Structures are given as structure tokens and as C-alpha cells.
Amino acid sequence: MITSINKRSYPNTLIVILAQDNGKSEFEEKDDVTRITDEEGNLIGFNFFNVEQLIDYDKLPDGQVRLTDKELAALNDKIAAAGFNDKLAYGRPTLVYGYVKTCDPHPDSDHLHVTTVDVGNEEHQIVCGAPNIAQGQKVVVALPGTLMPNGQQIWPGSLRGVDSYGMICSARELGLKHAPQKRGIMVVPDNFATGGEFEPTKCDELLASGDITL
């Protein structure tokens, strides 16, 4: 679940994205709540208008926000009061440390690689175009449902005909202050826990000290 705010373009509005929109969307609005479904009727999101009545909107920054349990409960109460039967809930983190178990050349590309990445409780196939990707690395993985600092949403897809479930990230893509200005995914120390939640401050400090080079 992605929860985000854009105070300039959509003032006093909270946007909730639950799944990828792959086609024509349908909208149903009741009492400042818009329920959004795809063309097959699957729920893909909500928009909450006049959201300052539910949460402390002014204190929240632009971009992705993580709501407190109390704020999430207020949104669910609003959904129920509007007559919808859905309920919002945060899942596990989507920006996590992963271990690259396999790394093979893409069958239809001279620069892409097909990797198998362990993210703690499961493994995923991810296509990666970074020149420094290699088997045995610890990396940062953006799983589907991630909103990147530049506004990019990460969902399952395919690259040159090969399925890819997420993205292996560079320091620049993660928005880290000390990110090197060259191509390449960020390789973190081996002692980082596979499946653990990405820690931006810790990683940026390691970049600044030279303990992480990409």
C-alpha cells in the first residue's frame, strides 16, 4: 500500500494506491471518499478529500507518508461511514535488503541480467541493467508497491520478454545525499540482514565514509 500527498497539485487530499492500474479505471465517490477499481472490478486505490478532517494534514510532508495506527484507523472509519466494505492495512516493508543468489545474462540483451534475489521470506526474479550486478551481493530491493523518491512506482513487469518482480536499487534511485554520480546498484555490507527494512540514514553514512562505494 502506497499512501502519498501532493500538496501543490492535490491539496488536502490523501492518495492511497493498492495495486497497479493497467487499464481503464472506474470511480465511485461517497462523502469525500473515492473508491477506484480497474476494468475488472478489482480495488486499486482510494482518494480521501478534505483529509484534514481525519488526520493532521499540515504536519505531513509531500510525497510518500507512513500513517500512524490512529491515522489509519481514522481512514478505515471514514471508508465504513461512506458505505464501503474495504479496509486498509499496511503490509511488510517494500524497500528491503536482498541477497543475489543467481545472476545470469539476459537471453535477449547484451547488458541486462536476470537475477534471483532472496528477500528474507521469499525469492524473486528481478531483471537488472546495472553494470556492477553480481551473484553473492547484498543489495537494496524495491518490491512491488514501492514509491521511489522520484515518484516512480514499482510494480511487476517484464524487460525484453523476461518477468521482473521489483527493482534492485542504486543510491541515486534511493535519493541518498552522498550517492555516487555514476551508474551502478548500491552494494551493502554482508552483515546486513536479508529481508531487513532499508535504513536510509545508515546507508548514507556508510556512503559518506566510503564503506559503501556504489
PDB file of C-alpha atoms in Angstrom:
ATOM      1  CA  MET A   1       0.000   0.000   0.000  1.00  0.00           C
ATOM      2  CA  ILE A   2       1.319   3.415  -1.028  1.00  0.00           C
ATOM      3  CA  THR A   3      -0.021   6.462   0.808  1.00  0.00           C
ATOM      4  CA  SER A   4       1.067   9.830  -0.548  1.00  0.00           C
ATOM      5  CA  ILE A   5       0.337  13.556  -0.559  1.00  0.00           C
ATOM      6  CA  ASN A   6       0.943  16.204  -3.225  1.00  0.00           C
ATOM      7  CA  LYS A   7       0.041  19.495  -1.572  1.00  0.00           C
ATOM      8  CA  ARG A   8       0.556  21.604  -4.695  1.00  0.00           C
ATOM      9  CA  SER A   9      -1.320  19.512  -7.266  1.00  0.00           C
ATOM     10  CA  TYR A  10      -3.908  17.860  -4.994  1.00  0.00           C
ATOM     11  CA  PRO A  11      -4.322  19.987  -1.858  1.00  0.00           C
ATOM     12  CA  ASN A  12      -5.991  18.492   1.214  1.00  0.00           C
ATOM     13  CA  THR A  13      -6.065  15.076  -0.445  1.00  0.00           C
ATOM     14  CA  LEU A  14      -4.552  11.749   0.538  1.00  0.00           C
ATOM     15  CA  ILE A  15      -3.922   9.255  -2.263  1.00  0.00           C
ATOM     16  CA  VAL A  16      -3.872   5.536  -1.449  1.00  0.00           C
ATOM     17  CA  ILE A  17      -2.568   3.140  -4.106  1.00  0.00           C
ATOM     18  CA  LEU A  18      -3.219  -0.555  -3.539  1.00  0.00           C
ATOM     19  CA  ALA A  19      -2.391  -2.066  -6.938  1.00  0.00           C
ATOM     20  CA  GLN A  20      -1.192  -1.178 -10.405  1.00  0.00           C
ATOM     21  CA  ASP A  21      -3.625   0.466 -12.791  1.00  0.00           C
ATOM     22  CA  ASN A  22      -3.246  -1.430 -16.065  1.00  0.00           C
ATOM     23  CA  GLY A  23      -6.201  -0.062 -17.941  1.00  0.00           C
ATOM     24  CA  LYS A  24      -9.391   1.936 -17.659  1.00  0.00           C
ATOM     25  CA  SER A  25     -10.290   2.872 -14.084  1.00  0.00           C
ATOM     26  CA  GLU A  26     -13.748   3.170 -12.544  1.00  0.00           C
ATOM     27  CA  PHE A  27     -14.541   5.661  -9.766  1.00  0.00           C
ATOM     28  CA  GLU A  28     -17.231   5.667  -7.085  1.00  0.00           C
ATOM     29  CA  GLU A  29     -17.375   8.715  -4.789  1.00  0.00           C
ATOM     30  CA  LYS A  30     -19.208   8.986  -1.484  1.00  0.00           C
ATOM     31  CA  ASP A  31     -18.756  11.526   1.301  1.00  0.00           C
ATOM     32  CA  ASP A  32     -15.247  12.758   0.327  1.00  0.00           C
ATOM     33  CA  VAL A  33     -14.041   9.217  -0.408  1.00  0.00           C
ATOM     34  CA  THR A  34     -13.395   7.995  -3.950  1.00  0.00           C
ATOM     35  CA  ARG A  35     -13.039   4.235  -4.408  1.00  0.00           C
ATOM     36  CA  ILE A  36     -11.064   3.257  -7.513  1.00  0.00           C
ATOM     37  CA  THR A  37     -11.260  -0.079  -9.317  1.00  0.00           C
ATOM     38  CA  ASP A  38      -9.737  -1.414 -12.515  1.00  0.00           C
ATOM     39  CA  GLU A  39     -11.735  -2.508 -15.542  1.00  0.00           C
ATOM     40  CA  GLU A  40     -12.190  -5.966 -13.996  1.00  0.00           C
ATOM     41  CA  GLY A  41     -13.620  -4.575 -10.777  1.00  0.00           C
ATOM     42  CA  ASN A  42     -10.519  -5.103  -8.625  1.00  0.00           C
ATOM     43  CA  LEU A  43      -9.865  -2.482  -5.959  1.00  0.00           C
ATOM     44  CA  ILE A  44      -6.728  -0.468  -6.789  1.00  0.00           C
ATOM     45  CA  GLY A  45      -6.979   2.588  -4.555  1.00  0.00           C
ATOM     46  CA  PHE A  46      -8.760   5.369  -2.690  1.00  0.00           C
ATOM     47  CA  ASN A  47      -8.664   9.148  -2.711  1.00  0.00           C
ATOM     48  CA  PHE A  48      -9.594  10.950   0.505  1.00  0.00           C
ATOM     49  CA  PHE A  49     -10.662  14.593   0.081  1.00  0.00           C
ATOM     50  CA  ASN A  50     -10.777  17.195   2.878  1.00  0.00           C
ATOM     51  CA  VAL A  51      -8.453  14.809   4.657  1.00  0.00           C
ATOM     52  CA  GLU A  52      -7.524  17.445   7.262  1.00  0.00           C
ATOM     53  CA  GLN A  53     -10.769  16.457   8.973  1.00  0.00           C
ATOM     54  CA  LEU A  54      -9.311  12.982   9.580  1.00  0.00           C
ATOM     55  CA  ILE A  55      -5.579  13.463  10.129  1.00  0.00           C
ATOM     56  CA  ASP A  56      -3.122  16.263  10.886  1.00  0.00           C
ATOM     57  CA  TYR A  57      -2.564  17.094   7.224  1.00  0.00           C
ATOM     58  CA  ASP A  58      -0.359  20.162   7.789  1.00  0.00           C
ATOM     59  CA  LYS A  59       2.360  18.194   9.591  1.00  0.00           C
ATOM     60  CA  LEU A  60       2.716  15.634   6.787  1.00  0.00           C
ATOM     61  CA  PRO A  61       5.359  16.200   4.078  1.00  0.00           C
ATOM     62  CA  ASP A  62       4.828  15.976   0.348  1.00  0.00           C
ATOM     63  CA  GLY A  63       5.442  12.557  -1.129  1.00  0.00           C
ATOM     64  CA  GLN A  64       5.009   9.171   0.454  1.00  0.00           C
ATOM     65  CA  VAL A  65       3.861   9.164   4.063  1.00  0.00           C
ATOM     66  CA  ARG A  66       3.529   6.351   6.575  1.00  0.00           C
ATOM     67  CA  LEU A  67       0.445   6.891   8.665  1.00  0.00           C
ATOM     68  CA  THR A  68       0.212   6.046  12.344  1.00  0.00           C
ATOM     69  CA  ASP A  69      -2.130   3.305  13.524  1.00  0.00           C
ATOM     70  CA  LYS A  70      -4.500   6.017  14.761  1.00  0.00           C
ATOM     71  CA  GLU A  71      -4.491   7.791  11.391  1.00  0.00           C
ATOM     72  CA  LEU A  72      -5.044   4.525   9.539  1.00  0.00           C
ATOM     73  CA  ALA A  73      -7.965   3.720  11.830  1.00  0.00           C
ATOM     74  CA  ALA A  74      -9.477   7.133  11.046  1.00  0.00           C
ATOM     75  CA  LEU A  75      -9.303   6.388   7.317  1.00  0.00           C
ATOM     76  CA  ASN A  76     -10.939   2.995   7.816  1.00  0.00           C
ATOM     77  CA  ASP A  77     -13.702   4.602   9.879  1.00  0.00           C
ATOM     78  CA  LYS A  78     -14.250   7.077   7.042  1.00  0.00           C
ATOM     79  CA  ILE A  79     -14.417   4.235   4.479  1.00  0.00           C
ATOM     80  CA  ALA A  80     -17.032   2.441   6.586  1.00  0.00           C
ATOM     81  CA  ALA A  81     -19.044   5.621   7.166  1.00  0.00           C
ATOM     82  CA  ALA A  82     -19.109   6.217   3.397  1.00  0.00           C
ATOM     83  CA  GLY A  83     -20.677   2.788   2.933  1.00  0.00           C
ATOM     84  CA  PHE A  84     -17.702   0.868   1.530  1.00  0.00           C
ATOM     85  CA  ASN A  85     -16.750  -2.546   2.885  1.00  0.00           C
ATOM     86  CA  ASP A  86     -12.989  -2.355   2.333  1.00  0.00           C
ATOM     87  CA  LYS A  87     -10.303  -1.972   4.993  1.00  0.00           C
ATOM     88  CA  LEU A  88      -6.808  -0.557   4.629  1.00  0.00           C
ATOM     89  CA  ALA A  89      -3.782  -2.163   6.259  1.00  0.00           C
ATOM     90  CA  TYR A  90      -0.035  -1.749   5.991  1.00  0.00           C
ATOM     91  CA  GLY A  91       1.882  -4.821   4.928  1.00  0.00           C
ATOM     92  CA  ARG A  92       5.553  -5.573   5.418  1.00  0.00           C
ATOM     93  CA  PRO A  93       8.171  -3.061   4.192  1.00  0.00           C
ATOM     94  CA  THR A  94       8.702  -2.877   0.442  1.00  0.00           C
ATOM     95  CA  LEU A  95      12.240  -1.431   0.486  1.00  0.00           C
ATOM     96  CA  VAL A  96      14.380  -4.235   1.897  1.00  0.00           C
ATOM     97  CA  TYR A  97      17.848  -5.776   1.795  1.00  0.00           C
ATOM     98  CA  GLY A  98      18.192  -8.736  -0.537  1.00  0.00           C
ATOM     99  CA  TYR A  99      20.810 -11.343  -1.367  1.00  0.00           C
ATOM    100  CA  VAL A 100      21.587 -12.014  -5.041  1.00  0.00           C
ATOM    101  CA  LYS A 101      21.562 -15.830  -5.271  1.00  0.00           C
ATOM    102  CA  THR A 102      21.943 -16.090  -9.036  1.00  0.00           C
ATOM    103  CA  CYS A 103      22.899 -13.662 -11.801  1.00  0.00           C
ATOM    104  CA  ASP A 104      22.726 -14.765 -15.437  1.00  0.00           C
ATOM    105  CA  PRO A 105      22.873 -12.934 -18.770  1.00  0.00           C
ATOM    106  CA  HIS A 106      19.516 -11.926 -20.190  1.00  0.00           C
ATOM    107  CA  PRO A 107      18.694 -14.143 -23.188  1.00  0.00           C
ATOM    108  CA  ASP A 108      17.754 -11.158 -25.364  1.00  0.00           C
ATOM    109  CA  SER A 109      20.070  -8.369 -24.199  1.00  0.00           C
ATOM    110  CA  ASP A 110      23.782  -7.625 -24.145  1.00  0.00           C
ATOM    111  CA  HIS A 111      23.623  -5.601 -20.921  1.00  0.00           C
ATOM    112  CA  LEU A 112      20.720  -6.883 -18.823  1.00  0.00           C
ATOM    113  CA  HIS A 113      20.994  -9.672 -16.257  1.00  0.00           C
ATOM    114  CA  VAL A 114      18.339 -11.969 -14.798  1.00  0.00           C
ATOM    115  CA  THR A 115      18.792 -12.399 -11.063  1.00  0.00           C
ATOM    116  CA  THR A 116      17.215 -14.453  -8.307  1.00  0.00           C
ATOM    117  CA  VAL A 117      17.077 -12.391  -5.134  1.00  0.00           C
ATOM    118  CA  ASP A 118      16.353 -13.675  -1.629  1.00  0.00           C
ATOM    119  CA  VAL A 119      14.447 -11.020   0.360  1.00  0.00           C
ATOM    120  CA  GLY A 120      14.133 -12.969   3.582  1.00  0.00           C
ATOM    121  CA  ASN A 121      10.950 -14.983   3.406  1.00  0.00           C
ATOM    122  CA  GLU A 122      10.764 -15.421  -0.356  1.00  0.00           C
ATOM    123  CA  GLU A 123      12.773 -15.237  -3.576  1.00  0.00           C
ATOM    124  CA  HIS A 124      12.038 -13.154  -6.651  1.00  0.00           C
ATOM    125  CA  GLN A 125      13.265 -12.937 -10.215  1.00  0.00           C
ATOM    126  CA  ILE A 126      14.442  -9.405 -10.986  1.00  0.00           C
ATOM    127  CA  VAL A 127      15.912  -8.142 -14.260  1.00  0.00           C
ATOM    128  CA  CYS A 128      18.733  -5.667 -13.619  1.00  0.00           C
ATOM    129  CA  GLY A 129      20.655  -3.426 -16.015  1.00  0.00           C
ATOM    130  CA  ALA A 130      23.364  -2.210 -13.630  1.00  0.00           C
ATOM    131  CA  PRO A 131      26.899  -2.900 -14.861  1.00  0.00           C
ATOM    132  CA  ASN A 132      28.105  -3.987 -11.394  1.00  0.00           C
ATOM    133  CA  ILE A 133      25.386  -6.534 -10.538  1.00  0.00           C
ATOM    134  CA  ALA A 134      26.844  -9.889  -9.485  1.00  0.00           C
ATOM    135  CA  GLN A 135      25.996 -13.084  -7.677  1.00  0.00           C
ATOM    136  CA  GLY A 136      26.636 -13.013  -3.924  1.00  0.00           C
ATOM    137  CA  GLN A 137      25.916  -9.321  -3.347  1.00  0.00           C
ATOM    138  CA  LYS A 138      23.738  -7.794  -0.656  1.00  0.00           C
ATOM    139  CA  VAL A 139      21.588  -5.117  -2.273  1.00  0.00           C
ATOM    140  CA  VAL A 140      18.555  -2.906  -1.697  1.00  0.00           C
ATOM    141  CA  VAL A 141      15.402  -4.172  -3.392  1.00  0.00           C
ATOM    142  CA  ALA A 142      12.263  -2.170  -4.158  1.00  0.00           C
ATOM    143  CA  LEU A 143       9.445  -4.689  -4.134  1.00  0.00           C
ATOM    144  CA  PRO A 144       6.122  -4.085  -5.908  1.00  0.00           C
ATOM    145  CA  GLY A 145       4.138  -1.408  -4.109  1.00  0.00           C
ATOM    146  CA  THR A 146       7.150   0.856  -3.542  1.00  0.00           C
ATOM    147  CA  LEU A 147       7.005   4.580  -4.271  1.00  0.00           C
ATOM    148  CA  MET A 148      10.537   5.764  -5.069  1.00  0.00           C
ATOM    149  CA  PRO A 149      11.773   9.260  -4.053  1.00  0.00           C
ATOM    150  CA  ASN A 150      11.457  10.460  -7.676  1.00  0.00           C
ATOM    151  CA  GLY A 151       7.793   9.428  -7.766  1.00  0.00           C
ATOM    152  CA  GLN A 152       8.313   6.203  -9.721  1.00  0.00           C
ATOM    153  CA  GLN A 153       6.003   3.390  -8.684  1.00  0.00           C
ATOM    154  CA  ILE A 154       7.402  -0.143  -8.687  1.00  0.00           C
ATOM    155  CA  TRP A 155       5.138  -2.941  -9.912  1.00  0.00           C
ATOM    156  CA  PRO A 156       5.704  -6.358 -11.513  1.00  0.00           C
ATOM    157  CA  GLY A 157       6.585  -6.166 -15.185  1.00  0.00           C
ATOM    158  CA  SER A 158       8.913  -7.559 -17.805  1.00  0.00           C
ATOM    159  CA  LEU A 159      12.074  -6.424 -19.568  1.00  0.00           C
ATOM    160  CA  ARG A 160      12.777  -7.750 -23.042  1.00  0.00           C
ATOM    161  CA  GLY A 161      10.305 -10.581 -22.503  1.00  0.00           C
ATOM    162  CA  VAL A 162      11.533 -11.709 -19.063  1.00  0.00           C
ATOM    163  CA  ASP A 163       9.345 -11.236 -15.978  1.00  0.00           C
ATOM    164  CA  SER A 164      10.734  -8.962 -13.276  1.00  0.00           C
ATOM    165  CA  TYR A 165       9.336  -8.609  -9.764  1.00  0.00           C
ATOM    166  CA  GLY A 166      10.741  -5.374  -8.384  1.00  0.00           C
ATOM    167  CA  MET A 167      13.945  -3.382  -8.821  1.00  0.00           C
ATOM    168  CA  ILE A 168      17.484  -3.586  -7.451  1.00  0.00           C
ATOM    169  CA  CYS A 169      18.313  -0.004  -6.483  1.00  0.00           C
ATOM    170  CA  SER A 170      21.167   2.427  -6.892  1.00  0.00           C
ATOM    171  CA  ALA A 171      21.980   5.002  -4.228  1.00  0.00           C
ATOM    172  CA  ARG A 172      20.743   7.749  -6.546  1.00  0.00           C
ATOM    173  CA  GLU A 173      17.401   5.997  -7.073  1.00  0.00           C
ATOM    174  CA  LEU A 174      17.076   5.788  -3.290  1.00  0.00           C
ATOM    175  CA  GLY A 175      17.604   9.543  -3.019  1.00  0.00           C
ATOM    176  CA  LEU A 176      20.681   9.322  -0.781  1.00  0.00           C
ATOM    177  CA  LYS A 177      22.610  12.574  -0.319  1.00  0.00           C
ATOM    178  CA  HIS A 178      26.070  11.032  -0.824  1.00  0.00           C
ATOM    179  CA  ALA A 179      25.124   8.867  -3.806  1.00  0.00           C
ATOM    180  CA  PRO A 180      27.957   8.499  -6.362  1.00  0.00           C
ATOM    181  CA  GLN A 181      27.268  10.169  -9.687  1.00  0.00           C
ATOM    182  CA  LYS A 182      27.841   7.074 -11.782  1.00  0.00           C
ATOM    183  CA  ARG A 183      25.836   4.049 -12.836  1.00  0.00           C
ATOM    184  CA  GLY A 184      25.571   1.027 -10.623  1.00  0.00           C
ATOM    185  CA  ILE A 185      23.450  -0.541  -7.907  1.00  0.00           C
ATOM    186  CA  MET A 186      24.389   0.034  -4.277  1.00  0.00           C
ATOM    187  CA  VAL A 187      26.041  -2.989  -2.649  1.00  0.00           C
ATOM    188  CA  VAL A 188      25.613  -3.039   1.141  1.00  0.00           C
ATOM    189  CA  PRO A 189      27.758  -4.886   3.709  1.00  0.00           C
ATOM    190  CA  ASP A 190      27.341  -8.649   4.012  1.00  0.00           C
ATOM    191  CA  ASN A 191      26.217  -8.369   7.637  1.00  0.00           C
ATOM    192  CA  PHE A 192      23.023  -6.531   6.696  1.00  0.00           C
ATOM    193  CA  ALA A 193      20.075  -8.818   7.441  1.00  0.00           C
ATOM    194  CA  THR A 194      18.415 -10.286   4.360  1.00  0.00           C
ATOM    195  CA  GLY A 195      14.804  -9.127   4.363  1.00  0.00           C
ATOM    196  CA  GLY A 196      15.506  -6.274   6.767  1.00  0.00           C
ATOM    197  CA  GLU A 197      13.975  -2.874   6.108  1.00  0.00           C
ATOM    198  CA  PHE A 198      16.148  -0.394   4.210  1.00  0.00           C
ATOM    199  CA  GLU A 199      17.739   2.203   6.521  1.00  0.00           C
ATOM    200  CA  PRO A 200      18.438   5.380   4.503  1.00  0.00           C
ATOM    201  CA  THR A 201      20.359   7.262   7.203  1.00  0.00           C
ATOM    202  CA  LYS A 202      22.628   4.309   7.949  1.00  0.00           C
ATOM    203  CA  CYS A 203      23.366   3.663   4.278  1.00  0.00           C
ATOM    204  CA  ASP A 204      24.030   7.327   3.549  1.00  0.00           C
ATOM    205  CA  GLU A 205      26.515   7.487   6.451  1.00  0.00           C
ATOM    206  CA  LEU A 206      28.324   4.457   5.020  1.00  0.00           C
ATOM    207  CA  LEU A 207      28.438   6.134   1.608  1.00  0.00           C
ATOM    208  CA  ALA A 208      29.866   9.303   3.153  1.00  0.00           C
ATOM    209  CA  SER A 209      32.557   7.334   4.999  1.00  0.00           C
ATOM    210  CA  GLY A 210      33.492   5.285   1.938  1.00  0.00           C
ATOM    211  CA  ASP A 211      32.334   1.980   3.430  1.00  0.00           C
ATOM    212  CA  ILE A 212      29.865   1.715   0.541  1.00  0.00           C
ATOM    213  CA  THR A 213      31.283   2.738  -2.817  1.00  0.00           C
ATOM    214  CA  LEU A 214      28.204   2.365  -5.043  1.00  0.00           C
TER     215      LEU A 214
END
